């Protein structure tokens, strides 16, 4: 069997605190990825490599970190010695990174994200189990010839296109926005010495989703130096479009001040986190029409936790399907970036 590469990016899984009885008082992104691996004895027999790509609290996730991850994944997927990649990440923006990687990936090898809700110093730390599970899943998928992006958290495997954080502090914090997990993991066999020896998931595990196939190189294009600016606005009681109009004014000022083409700073897209199945307050809708008239692309997602916004005949603005507003923002960024990089 080949090696599993573990890419460390920070998060609570790498977090430490000084008082184990106050698990919430800690700093994320303190331990290196090699230390995370060393804390899981069952990984000792597995052929692993580690690489620290970033060390961030994922609330601060940023485009340059995603670019570094895309570069590292591109290199790893080309390396014949590596059969699968595990990415340790913070839980807060895991759904955005998972979706981004899913869109770029072409499904050649398994890419498994994992995270933790408790820091490494907590008595009930969930990171070691999640990391072990992620490696088990990565190896099992590689041996089935499956590729694609998934997240392994709290004993379940979620599609990278659908996973989202659904609870702010419970250990079982993720779901698929209404979609079932791809698989539920079996406990490791009693006395098992190896992460690879056990059956990993219950029979009937769903095949993994094919990636979007946009290619890792997209984030290295000259146009990708600064990502297209896409913002999210909420539809809510009294949503009168004040923020949208303010953003349009600021965008026009920024564009005049710096980039003569106005491309880097100008507002290029707006994702509305709409009510219910994609409805928008009438006054916000009027402001979004003004934005559209100014060249801003508008998409609708839902602020409701499950179900999303399905396309319907006569839609004025595209529906983001099952994507969360944060994932829809990434999808629109990638669409705009592709349009910039493709020859006219
Ligand atoms: C983070 O997202 O980096 C911090 C919170 C977490 O991982 O649970």
Coordinates of C-alpha atoms and ligand atoms in Angstrom, one line a residue:
X1 CA 0.0 0.0 0.0
X2 CA 1.1 3.6 -0.6
X3 CA 1.5 6.4 1.9
X4 CA -1.1 8.6 3.4
X5 CA -0.1 12.3 3.4
X6 CA -1.5 14.3 6.3
X7 CA -1.7 18.0 5.6
X8 CA -2.0 20.2 8.8
X9 CA -3.8 23.5 8.6
X10 CA -4.6 24.2 12.3
X11 CA -8.0 24.3 14.0
X12 CA -9.2 23.1 17.3
X13 CA -7.9 19.6 16.5
X14 CA -4.5 21.3 17.0
X15 CA -5.7 23.5 19.8
X16 CA -4.3 23.6 23.4
X17 CA -5.6 25.0 26.7
X18 CA -4.0 25.2 30.1
X19 CA -7.0 23.9 32.1
X20 CA -8.4 20.6 31.0
X21 CA -11.6 21.2 33.0
X22 CA -12.4 24.3 31.0
X23 CA -12.3 22.7 27.5
X24 CA -13.7 25.9 25.9
X25 CA -10.8 28.0 27.1
X26 CA -8.1 27.2 24.5
X27 CA -6.2 28.5 21.5
X28 CA -6.8 26.8 18.2
X29 CA -3.9 25.9 15.8
X30 CA -1.0 25.4 18.4
X31 CA 0.2 21.8 17.7
X32 CA 2.0 20.8 14.6
X33 CA 0.5 18.0 12.4
X34 CA 3.4 15.6 13.4
X35 CA 2.4 16.1 17.0
X36 CA -1.2 15.2 16.2
X37 CA -0.1 12.0 14.5
X38 CA 2.2 11.1 17.4
X39 CA -0.8 11.3 19.8
X40 CA -2.5 8.4 18.0
X41 CA -0.7 5.2 18.8
X42 CA -2.8 3.2 16.3
X43 CA -1.2 5.2 13.5
X44 CA 2.3 3.9 14.4
X45 CA 2.2 1.1 11.8
X46 CA 0.8 3.1 9.0
X47 CA 3.0 4.6 6.3
X48 CA 2.4 8.3 6.8
X49 CA 3.9 11.5 5.7
X50 CA 3.0 14.9 7.3
X51 CA 3.2 18.4 5.9
X52 CA 2.2 21.6 7.7
X53 CA 0.5 23.8 5.1
X54 CA -0.9 26.4 7.4
X55 CA -1.5 27.0 11.1
X56 CA -4.8 28.9 11.4
X57 CA -7.9 29.2 13.4
X58 CA -10.3 28.5 10.5
X59 CA -12.5 31.4 11.3
X60 CA -9.6 33.3 9.7
X61 CA -9.5 31.1 6.6
X62 CA -8.2 33.1 3.7
X63 CA -7.7 32.7 -0.1
X64 CA -3.8 32.4 0.2
X65 CA -4.3 29.5 2.6
X66 CA -6.6 27.8 0.1
X67 CA -4.0 28.5 -2.6
X68 CA -1.3 26.8 -0.5
X69 CA -3.6 23.8 0.1
X70 CA -4.5 23.5 -3.6
X71 CA -0.7 23.5 -4.4
X72 CA 0.1 20.9 -1.8
X73 CA -2.8 18.7 -2.9
X74 CA -1.8 19.0 -6.6
X75 CA 1.7 17.9 -5.7
X76 CA 0.5 15.0 -3.5
X77 CA -2.0 13.7 -6.1
X78 CA 0.8 13.6 -8.7
X79 CA 3.1 11.7 -6.3
X80 CA 2.8 8.0 -7.0
X81 CA 4.0 7.1 -3.6
X82 CA 0.9 8.8 -2.0
X83 CA -2.4 6.9 -2.2
X84 CA -4.6 9.3 -0.2
X85 CA -4.5 12.6 1.6
X86 CA -6.0 13.6 5.0
X87 CA -6.4 17.3 5.8
X88 CA -6.7 18.4 9.4
X89 CA -8.8 21.6 9.6
X90 CA -10.8 23.8 11.9
X91 CA -14.5 23.0 12.1
X92 CA -15.7 26.6 11.6
X93 CA -15.1 26.9 7.9
X94 CA -14.6 23.3 7.1
X95 CA -17.7 23.3 4.9
X96 CA -16.2 26.1 2.7
X97 CA -12.8 24.4 2.3
X98 CA -14.4 21.0 1.7
X99 CA -16.6 22.4 -1.0
X100 CA -13.7 24.4 -2.6
X101 CA -11.5 21.2 -2.8
X102 CA -14.5 19.2 -4.1
X103 CA -14.9 21.7 -7.0
X104 CA -11.2 21.7 -7.9
X105 CA -10.7 17.9 -7.5
X106 CA -11.1 15.4 -10.3
X107 CA -11.5 12.3 -8.0
X108 CA -8.2 10.6 -8.7
X109 CA -7.4 9.8 -5.0
X110 CA -9.2 10.1 -1.7
X111 CA -9.0 13.5 0.1
X112 CA -10.4 13.3 3.6
X113 CA -10.9 16.3 5.8
X114 CA -11.2 15.9 9.5
X115 CA -11.4 18.2 12.6
X116 CA -12.3 18.3 16.2
X117 CA -14.7 20.1 18.5
X118 CA -12.5 19.7 21.6
X119 CA -8.8 20.8 21.8
X120 CA -6.1 18.2 22.0
X121 CA -5.6 18.9 25.8
X122 CA -9.3 18.3 26.7
X123 CA -10.0 15.0 28.6
X124 CA -12.7 14.2 26.0
X125 CA -10.6 15.3 23.0
X126 CA -12.2 14.0 19.8
X127 CA -9.3 14.8 17.5
X128 CA -7.3 11.6 17.9
X129 CA -10.3 9.4 17.1
X130 CA -11.3 11.6 14.2
X131 CA -7.8 11.6 12.8
X132 CA -7.5 7.8 13.1
X133 CA -10.9 7.4 11.4
X134 CA -9.9 9.7 8.6
X135 CA -6.8 7.7 7.9
X136 CA -8.8 4.4 8.1
X137 CA -11.4 5.9 5.6
X138 CA -8.6 7.3 3.3
X139 CA -6.9 3.9 3.1
X140 CA -10.1 1.9 2.7
X141 CA -11.3 4.2 -0.1
X142 CA -7.9 4.0 -1.9
X143 CA -8.1 0.3 -1.8
X144 CA -11.5 0.4 -3.4
X145 CA -10.2 2.8 -6.1
X146 CA -12.4 5.6 -4.9
X147 CA -11.3 9.2 -5.1
X148 CA -13.0 12.5 -4.2
X149 CA -13.4 14.8 -1.2
X150 CA -15.2 13.8 2.0
X151 CA -15.2 14.8 5.6
X152 CA -14.9 12.2 8.4
X153 CA -16.3 13.5 11.7
X154 CA -17.7 11.7 14.7
X155 CA -17.9 8.3 13.1
X156 CA -19.5 9.4 9.9
X157 CA -18.4 10.1 6.3
X158 CA -19.9 13.2 4.6
X159 CA -19.7 14.3 1.0
X160 CA -17.4 17.3 0.7
X161 CA -20.0 19.0 -1.4
X162 CA -22.7 18.8 1.3
X163 CA -21.0 18.7 4.7
X164 CA -21.7 21.6 7.0
X165 CA -21.4 22.5 10.7
X166 CA -24.8 22.2 12.2
X167 CA -24.1 22.5 16.0
X168 CA -21.9 25.2 17.6
X169 CA -20.6 23.1 20.4
X170 CA -21.8 19.4 20.4
X171 CA -19.2 16.7 19.6
X172 CA -21.6 15.5 16.9
X173 CA -21.6 18.8 15.1
X174 CA -21.8 18.1 11.4
X175 CA -24.5 17.0 8.9
X176 CA -25.2 16.9 5.2
X177 CA -27.9 19.6 5.1
X178 CA -30.6 17.0 4.7
X179 CA -28.4 14.5 2.8
X180 CA -27.5 11.3 4.6
X181 CA -23.9 10.4 5.4
X182 CA -22.1 8.4 2.8
X183 CA -21.1 5.9 5.4
X184 CA -21.2 5.2 9.1
X185 CA -18.0 3.9 10.5
X186 CA -17.6 0.6 12.4
X187 CA -15.7 0.6 15.7
X188 CA -12.1 -0.7 15.4
X189 CA -11.7 -4.3 16.2
X190 CA -10.9 -5.1 19.8
X191 CA -7.1 -5.3 20.2
X192 CA -6.4 -4.2 16.6
X193 CA -2.9 -2.9 16.2
X194 CA -3.2 -1.4 12.8
X195 CA -5.4 1.3 11.4
X196 CA -5.7 -0.6 8.2
X197 CA -6.6 -4.1 9.4
X198 CA -10.3 -3.5 10.3
X199 CA -13.4 -3.3 8.2
X200 CA -14.1 0.4 8.1
X201 CA -17.7 1.1 7.2
X202 CA -21.0 -0.5 7.4
X203 CA -22.1 -2.4 4.2
X204 CA -24.0 -0.2 1.8
X205 CA -21.7 2.8 2.0
X206 CA -22.6 5.2 -0.9
X207 CA -20.0 5.7 -3.6
X208 CA -18.2 9.0 -3.3
X209 CA -19.3 12.0 -5.3
X210 CA -17.3 12.9 -8.4
X211 CA -15.3 16.2 -8.0
X212 CA -16.1 19.3 -10.0
X213 CA -12.8 18.8 -11.9
X214 CA -12.0 22.5 -12.3
X215 CA -8.3 21.7 -11.6
X216 CA -5.9 22.7 -8.9
X217 CA -4.1 25.0 -11.3
X218 CA -7.1 27.4 -11.3
X219 CA -5.9 28.9 -8.0
X220 CA -2.4 29.5 -9.5
X221 CA -3.6 31.5 -12.5
X222 CA -2.5 35.2 -12.5
X223 CA -6.2 36.2 -12.3
X224 CA -6.4 34.2 -9.0
X225 CA -3.9 36.4 -7.2
X226 CA -6.9 38.3 -5.8
X227 CA -10.1 36.3 -5.7
X228 CA -13.3 37.9 -7.2
X229 CA -15.1 39.8 -4.4
X230 CA -18.3 38.0 -3.6
X231 CA -20.3 38.9 -0.4
X232 CA -23.2 37.4 1.4
X233 CA -26.3 39.4 2.5
X234 CA -29.1 38.1 4.6
X235 CA -32.8 38.6 3.9
X236 CA -34.5 39.2 7.2
X237 CA -37.2 41.5 8.8
X238 CA -36.7 45.1 7.7
X239 CA -33.9 44.0 5.2
X240 CA -34.1 47.2 3.1
X241 CA -30.9 46.8 1.0
X242 CA -28.9 49.4 2.9
X243 CA -25.9 47.1 3.0
X244 CA -26.1 46.3 -0.7
X245 CA -26.3 50.0 -1.7
X246 CA -23.4 50.8 0.7
X247 CA -21.3 48.0 -0.9
X248 CA -22.0 49.3 -4.4
X249 CA -20.8 52.8 -3.4
X250 CA -17.7 51.4 -1.7
X251 CA -17.0 49.1 -4.6
X252 CA -17.2 52.0 -7.1
X253 CA -14.8 54.1 -4.9
X254 CA -12.3 51.3 -4.5
X255 CA -12.3 50.6 -8.2
X256 CA -11.6 54.2 -9.1
X257 CA -8.9 54.5 -6.5
X258 CA -6.7 51.5 -7.5
X259 CA -7.0 48.9 -10.2
X260 CA -7.9 50.8 -13.4
X261 CA -10.0 47.8 -14.5
X262 CA -11.7 47.7 -11.2
X263 CA -11.5 44.0 -11.2
X264 CA -9.6 43.1 -8.0
X265 CA -11.6 45.2 -5.6
X266 CA -14.9 45.7 -7.3
X267 CA -17.9 43.8 -6.0
X268 CA -18.5 41.0 -8.5
X269 CA -21.1 38.9 -6.8
X270 CA -23.7 38.8 -4.1
X271 CA -25.2 35.6 -2.5
X272 CA -28.4 36.3 -0.7
X273 CA -29.1 34.0 2.2
X274 CA -32.8 34.1 1.4
X275 CA -35.8 33.1 3.6
X276 CA -37.4 29.7 3.1
X277 CA -37.1 28.3 -0.4
X278 CA -35.4 31.4 -1.8
X279 CA -37.7 34.3 -1.2
X280 CA -36.2 37.8 -0.6
X281 CA -37.6 40.8 1.2
X282 CA -39.1 43.2 -1.4
X283 CA -36.9 46.1 -0.4
X284 CA -33.7 43.9 -0.5
X285 CA -34.8 42.6 -3.8
X286 CA -35.0 46.1 -5.2
X287 CA -31.5 46.8 -4.0
X288 CA -30.3 43.5 -5.5
X289 CA -31.8 44.6 -8.8
X290 CA -29.8 47.8 -8.6
X291 CA -26.7 45.7 -7.9
X292 CA -27.4 43.5 -10.9
X293 CA -27.8 46.6 -13.1
X294 CA -24.4 47.6 -11.9
X295 CA -22.9 44.3 -13.2
X296 CA -23.0 42.3 -9.9
X297 CA -24.0 38.6 -10.3
X298 CA -26.7 37.7 -7.8
X299 CA -27.4 34.1 -6.5
X300 CA -30.0 32.9 -4.1
X301 CA -29.2 30.4 -1.3
X302 CA -31.3 29.7 1.8
X303 CA -30.7 30.7 5.4
X304 CA -32.7 27.5 6.4
X305 CA -30.5 24.7 7.7
X306 CA -31.8 21.9 5.4
X307 CA -33.2 21.7 1.9
X308 CA -31.5 24.7 0.1
X309 CA -33.1 26.4 -2.9
X310 CA -34.0 24.3 -5.9
X311 CA -34.2 25.9 -9.3
X312 CA -37.7 26.7 -10.6
X313 CA -39.0 27.9 -13.9
X314 CA -39.0 31.6 -14.1
X315 CA -36.3 32.2 -11.5
X316 CA -34.9 35.7 -11.7
X317 CA -31.7 34.8 -9.9
X318 CA -30.0 31.4 -10.0
X319 CA -30.7 29.0 -7.1
X320 CA -27.6 27.7 -5.2
X321 CA -29.2 24.2 -4.7
X322 CA -28.2 22.5 -1.5
X323 CA -25.2 24.8 -0.9
X324 CA -25.0 26.8 2.3
X325 CA -24.7 30.6 1.8
X326 CA -20.9 30.3 2.6
X327 CA -20.5 27.5 0.1
X328 CA -22.5 29.3 -2.6
X329 CA -20.1 32.3 -2.1
X330 CA -17.2 30.0 -3.0
X331 CA -19.1 28.5 -5.9
X332 CA -19.7 31.9 -7.3
X333 CA -16.1 33.0 -6.8
X334 CA -14.9 30.0 -8.7
X335 CA -17.4 30.6 -11.5
X336 CA -16.3 34.2 -11.9
X337 CA -12.7 33.3 -11.7
X338 CA -13.1 30.7 -14.5
X339 CA -14.8 33.3 -16.6
X340 CA -11.8 35.6 -16.1
X341 CA -9.3 32.9 -17.0
X342 CA -11.0 31.5 -20.0
X343 CA -10.1 33.0 -23.4
X344 CA -12.9 35.2 -24.7
Ligands
LIG1 C1 -11.4 26.5 14.0 O1 -12.4 26.4 13.2 O2 -10.2 26.6 13.6 C2 -11.7 26.6 15.4 C3 -12.9 25.9 15.9 C4 -12.8 24.4 15.6 O3 -11.9 23.9 15.0 O4 -13.7 23.8 16.2

